[in-house]
C-alpha atoms as an extended CHARMM CRD file, in Angstrom:
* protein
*
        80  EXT
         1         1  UNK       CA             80.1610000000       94.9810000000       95.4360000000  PROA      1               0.0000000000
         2         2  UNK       CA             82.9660000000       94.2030000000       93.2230000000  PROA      2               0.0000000000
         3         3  UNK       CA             84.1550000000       90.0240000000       93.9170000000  PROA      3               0.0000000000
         4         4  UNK       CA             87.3160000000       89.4850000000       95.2580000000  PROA      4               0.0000000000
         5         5  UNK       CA             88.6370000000       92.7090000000       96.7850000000  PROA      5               0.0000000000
         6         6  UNK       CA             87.3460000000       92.6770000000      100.0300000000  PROA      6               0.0000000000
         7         7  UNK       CA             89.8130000000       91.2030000000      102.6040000000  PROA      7               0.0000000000
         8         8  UNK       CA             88.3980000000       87.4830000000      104.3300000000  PROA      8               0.0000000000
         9         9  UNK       CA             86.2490000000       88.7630000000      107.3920000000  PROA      9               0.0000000000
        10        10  UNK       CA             86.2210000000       85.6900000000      110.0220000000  PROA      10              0.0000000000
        11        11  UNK       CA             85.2920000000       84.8810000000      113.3300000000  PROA      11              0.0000000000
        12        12  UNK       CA             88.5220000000       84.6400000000      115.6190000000  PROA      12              0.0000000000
        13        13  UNK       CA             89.1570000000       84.8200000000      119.5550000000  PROA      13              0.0000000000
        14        14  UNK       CA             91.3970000000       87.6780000000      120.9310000000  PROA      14              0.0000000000
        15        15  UNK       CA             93.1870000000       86.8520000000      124.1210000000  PROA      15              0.0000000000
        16        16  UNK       CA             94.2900000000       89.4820000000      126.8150000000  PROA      16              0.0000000000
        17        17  UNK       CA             97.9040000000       88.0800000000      127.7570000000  PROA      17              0.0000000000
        18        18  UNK       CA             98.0130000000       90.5700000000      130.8600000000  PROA      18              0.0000000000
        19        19  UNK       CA             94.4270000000       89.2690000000      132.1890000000  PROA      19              0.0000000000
        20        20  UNK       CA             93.6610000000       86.2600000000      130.9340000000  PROA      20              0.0000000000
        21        21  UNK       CA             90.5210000000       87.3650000000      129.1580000000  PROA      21              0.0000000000
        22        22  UNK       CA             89.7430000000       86.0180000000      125.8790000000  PROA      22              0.0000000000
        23        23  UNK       CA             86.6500000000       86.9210000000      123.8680000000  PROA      23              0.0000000000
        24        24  UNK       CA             85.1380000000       86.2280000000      120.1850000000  PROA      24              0.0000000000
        25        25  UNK       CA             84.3090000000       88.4460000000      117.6100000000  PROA      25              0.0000000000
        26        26  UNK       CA             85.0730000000       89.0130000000      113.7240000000  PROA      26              0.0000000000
        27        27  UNK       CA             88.1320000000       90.2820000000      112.0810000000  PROA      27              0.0000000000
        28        28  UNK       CA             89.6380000000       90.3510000000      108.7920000000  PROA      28              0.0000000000
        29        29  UNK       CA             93.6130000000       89.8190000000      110.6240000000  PROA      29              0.0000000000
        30        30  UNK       CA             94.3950000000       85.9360000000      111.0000000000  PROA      30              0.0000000000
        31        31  UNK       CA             96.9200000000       83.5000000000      113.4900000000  PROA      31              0.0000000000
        32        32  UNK       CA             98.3860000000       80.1260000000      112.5240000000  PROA      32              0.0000000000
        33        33  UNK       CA             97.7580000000       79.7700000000      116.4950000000  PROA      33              0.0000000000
        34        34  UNK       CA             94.3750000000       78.0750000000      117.0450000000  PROA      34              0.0000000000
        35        35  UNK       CA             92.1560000000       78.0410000000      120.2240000000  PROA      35              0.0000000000
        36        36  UNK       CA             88.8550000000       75.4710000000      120.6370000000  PROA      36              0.0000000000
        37        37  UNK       CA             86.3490000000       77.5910000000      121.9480000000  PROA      37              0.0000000000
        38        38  UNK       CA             83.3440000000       77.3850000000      123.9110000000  PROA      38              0.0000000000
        39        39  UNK       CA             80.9660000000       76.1900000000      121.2540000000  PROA      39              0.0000000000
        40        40  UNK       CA             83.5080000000       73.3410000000      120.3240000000  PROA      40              0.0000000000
        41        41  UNK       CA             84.7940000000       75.2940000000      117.1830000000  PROA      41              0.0000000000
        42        42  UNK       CA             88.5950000000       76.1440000000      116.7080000000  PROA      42              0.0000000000
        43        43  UNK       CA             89.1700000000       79.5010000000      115.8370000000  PROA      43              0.0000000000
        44        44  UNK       CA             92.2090000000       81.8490000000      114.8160000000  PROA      44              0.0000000000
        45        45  UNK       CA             93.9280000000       83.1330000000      118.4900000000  PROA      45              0.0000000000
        46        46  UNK       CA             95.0050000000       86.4610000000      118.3550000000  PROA      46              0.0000000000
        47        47  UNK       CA             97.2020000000       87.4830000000      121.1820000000  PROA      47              0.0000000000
        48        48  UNK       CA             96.8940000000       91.0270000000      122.1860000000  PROA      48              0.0000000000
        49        49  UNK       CA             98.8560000000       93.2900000000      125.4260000000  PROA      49              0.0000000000
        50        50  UNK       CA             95.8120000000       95.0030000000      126.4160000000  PROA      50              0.0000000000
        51        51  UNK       CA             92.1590000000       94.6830000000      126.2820000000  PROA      51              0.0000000000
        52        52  UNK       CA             89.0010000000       96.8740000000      128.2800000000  PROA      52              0.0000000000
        53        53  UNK       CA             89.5210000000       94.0150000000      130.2890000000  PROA      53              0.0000000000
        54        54  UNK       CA             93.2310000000       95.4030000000      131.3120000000  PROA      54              0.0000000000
        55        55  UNK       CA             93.3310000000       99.4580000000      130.7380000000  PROA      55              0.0000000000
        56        56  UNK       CA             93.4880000000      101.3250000000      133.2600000000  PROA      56              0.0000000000
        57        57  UNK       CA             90.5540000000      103.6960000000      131.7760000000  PROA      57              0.0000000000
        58        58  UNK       CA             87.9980000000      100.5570000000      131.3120000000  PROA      58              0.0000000000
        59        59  UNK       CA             89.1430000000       99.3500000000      134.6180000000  PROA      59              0.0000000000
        60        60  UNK       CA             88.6250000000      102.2100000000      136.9630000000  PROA      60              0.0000000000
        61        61  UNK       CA             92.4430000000      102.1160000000      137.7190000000  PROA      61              0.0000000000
        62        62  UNK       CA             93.2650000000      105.1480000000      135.8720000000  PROA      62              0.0000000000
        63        63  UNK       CA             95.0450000000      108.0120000000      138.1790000000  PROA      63              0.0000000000
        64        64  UNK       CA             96.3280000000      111.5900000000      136.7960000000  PROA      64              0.0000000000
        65        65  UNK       CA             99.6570000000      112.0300000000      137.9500000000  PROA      65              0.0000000000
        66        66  UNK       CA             99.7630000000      115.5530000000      138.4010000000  PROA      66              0.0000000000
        67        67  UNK       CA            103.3890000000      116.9420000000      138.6700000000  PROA      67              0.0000000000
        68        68  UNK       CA            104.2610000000      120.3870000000      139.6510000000  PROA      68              0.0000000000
        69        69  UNK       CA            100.7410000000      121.4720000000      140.8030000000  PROA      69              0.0000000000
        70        70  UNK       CA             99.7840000000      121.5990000000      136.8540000000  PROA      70              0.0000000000
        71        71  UNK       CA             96.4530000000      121.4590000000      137.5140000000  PROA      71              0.0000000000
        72        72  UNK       CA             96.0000000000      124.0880000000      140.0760000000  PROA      72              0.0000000000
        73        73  UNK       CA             98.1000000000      126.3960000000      137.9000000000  PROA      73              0.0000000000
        74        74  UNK       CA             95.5720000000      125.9850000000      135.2670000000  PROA      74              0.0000000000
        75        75  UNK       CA             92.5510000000      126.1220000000      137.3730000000  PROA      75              0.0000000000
        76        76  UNK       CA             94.0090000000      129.2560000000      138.8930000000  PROA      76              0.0000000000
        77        77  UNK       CA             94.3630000000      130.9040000000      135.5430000000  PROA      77              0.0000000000
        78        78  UNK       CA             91.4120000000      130.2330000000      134.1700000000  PROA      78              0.0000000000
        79        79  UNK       CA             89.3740000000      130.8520000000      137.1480000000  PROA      79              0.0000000000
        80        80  UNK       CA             85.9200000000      133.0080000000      136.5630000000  PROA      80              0.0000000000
Protein backbone atom coordinates (compact mmCIF):
# COMPACT_ATOMS: atom_id res chain seq x y z
CA UNK A 1 0.00 0.00 0.00
CA UNK A 2 1.03 3.34 -1.07
CA UNK A 3 1.88 5.74 2.51
CA UNK A 4 -0.20 8.47 3.12
CA UNK A 5 -3.39 8.14 1.08
CA UNK A 6 -5.47 6.20 3.11
CA UNK A 7 -7.84 8.34 5.28
CA UNK A 8 -7.00 7.97 9.52
CA UNK A 9 -9.19 4.84 10.52
CA UNK A 10 -9.91 5.28 14.48
CA UNK A 11 -11.84 3.94 17.11
CA UNK A 12 -14.83 6.39 17.98
CA UNK A 13 -18.32 5.95 19.87
CA UNK A 14 -21.59 6.61 17.88
CA UNK A 15 -24.48 7.76 19.98
CA UNK A 16 -28.26 7.16 19.10
CA UNK A 17 -29.80 10.70 20.11
CA UNK A 18 -33.45 9.16 19.75
CA UNK A 19 -32.53 6.07 22.18
CA UNK A 20 -29.87 6.76 24.10
CA UNK A 21 -27.71 3.95 22.78
CA UNK A 22 -24.17 4.52 22.24
CA UNK A 23 -21.74 1.89 20.95
CA UNK A 24 -17.88 1.67 19.78
CA UNK A 25 -16.49 0.74 16.71
CA UNK A 26 -13.92 2.17 13.99
CA UNK A 27 -14.38 4.87 11.50
CA UNK A 28 -12.36 6.99 9.38
CA UNK A 29 -15.15 10.33 10.10
CA UNK A 30 -14.01 12.33 13.35
CA UNK A 31 -15.91 14.88 16.25
CA UNK A 32 -14.19 17.65 18.22
CA UNK A 33 -16.97 16.25 20.79
CA UNK A 34 -15.33 13.67 23.09
CA UNK A 35 -16.99 10.92 25.25
CA UNK A 36 -14.87 8.76 28.17
CA UNK A 37 -15.89 5.43 27.60
CA UNK A 38 -16.20 2.32 29.37
CA UNK A 39 -12.59 1.24 29.33
CA UNK A 40 -11.57 4.78 30.70
CA UNK A 41 -10.43 5.99 27.15
CA UNK A 42 -11.92 9.23 25.52
CA UNK A 43 -12.95 8.76 22.19
CA UNK A 44 -14.38 10.91 19.17
CA UNK A 45 -18.58 11.11 19.82
CA UNK A 46 -20.39 10.92 16.82
CA UNK A 47 -23.98 11.86 17.14
CA UNK A 48 -26.26 10.07 14.84
CA UNK A 49 -30.65 10.25 14.40
CA UNK A 50 -31.02 6.65 14.09
CA UNK A 51 -29.33 3.51 14.93
CA UNK A 52 -30.68 -0.61 14.79
CA UNK A 53 -31.21 0.40 18.14
CA UNK A 54 -34.11 3.00 16.90
CA UNK A 55 -35.51 1.78 13.24
CA UNK A 56 -38.44 0.65 13.06
CA UNK A 57 -37.16 -2.49 10.84
CA UNK A 58 -34.37 -3.56 13.61
CA UNK A 59 -36.93 -2.89 16.20
CA UNK A 60 -39.90 -4.95 15.23
CA UNK A 61 -41.96 -1.65 15.04
CA UNK A 62 -42.16 -1.55 11.40
CA UNK A 63 -46.00 -1.53 10.00
CA UNK A 64 -47.00 -1.32 6.08
CA UNK A 65 -49.43 1.25 5.76
CA UNK A 66 -51.42 -0.02 3.10
CA UNK A 67 -53.68 2.68 1.46
CA UNK A 68 -56.36 2.00 -0.98
CA UNK A 69 -56.39 -1.84 -0.61
CA UNK A 70 -52.90 -1.80 -2.70
CA UNK A 71 -52.06 -4.91 -1.62
CA UNK A 72 -55.12 -6.88 -2.30
CA UNK A 73 -55.24 -5.29 -5.75
CA UNK A 74 -51.94 -6.79 -6.40
CA UNK A 75 -52.51 -10.07 -4.82
CA UNK A 76 -55.71 -10.24 -6.82
CA UNK A 77 -53.90 -9.70 -10.06
CA UNK A 78 -51.34 -11.80 -9.73
CA UNK A 79 -53.21 -14.57 -8.24
CA UNK A 80 -52.35 -18.32 -9.71
Amino acid sequence: MKADIHPDYHSVVFHDVTSDFKFLTRSTMSSKDTVKWEDGEEYPLIKVEISSASHPFYTGKHKVIDTSGRIDKFQKRYAR
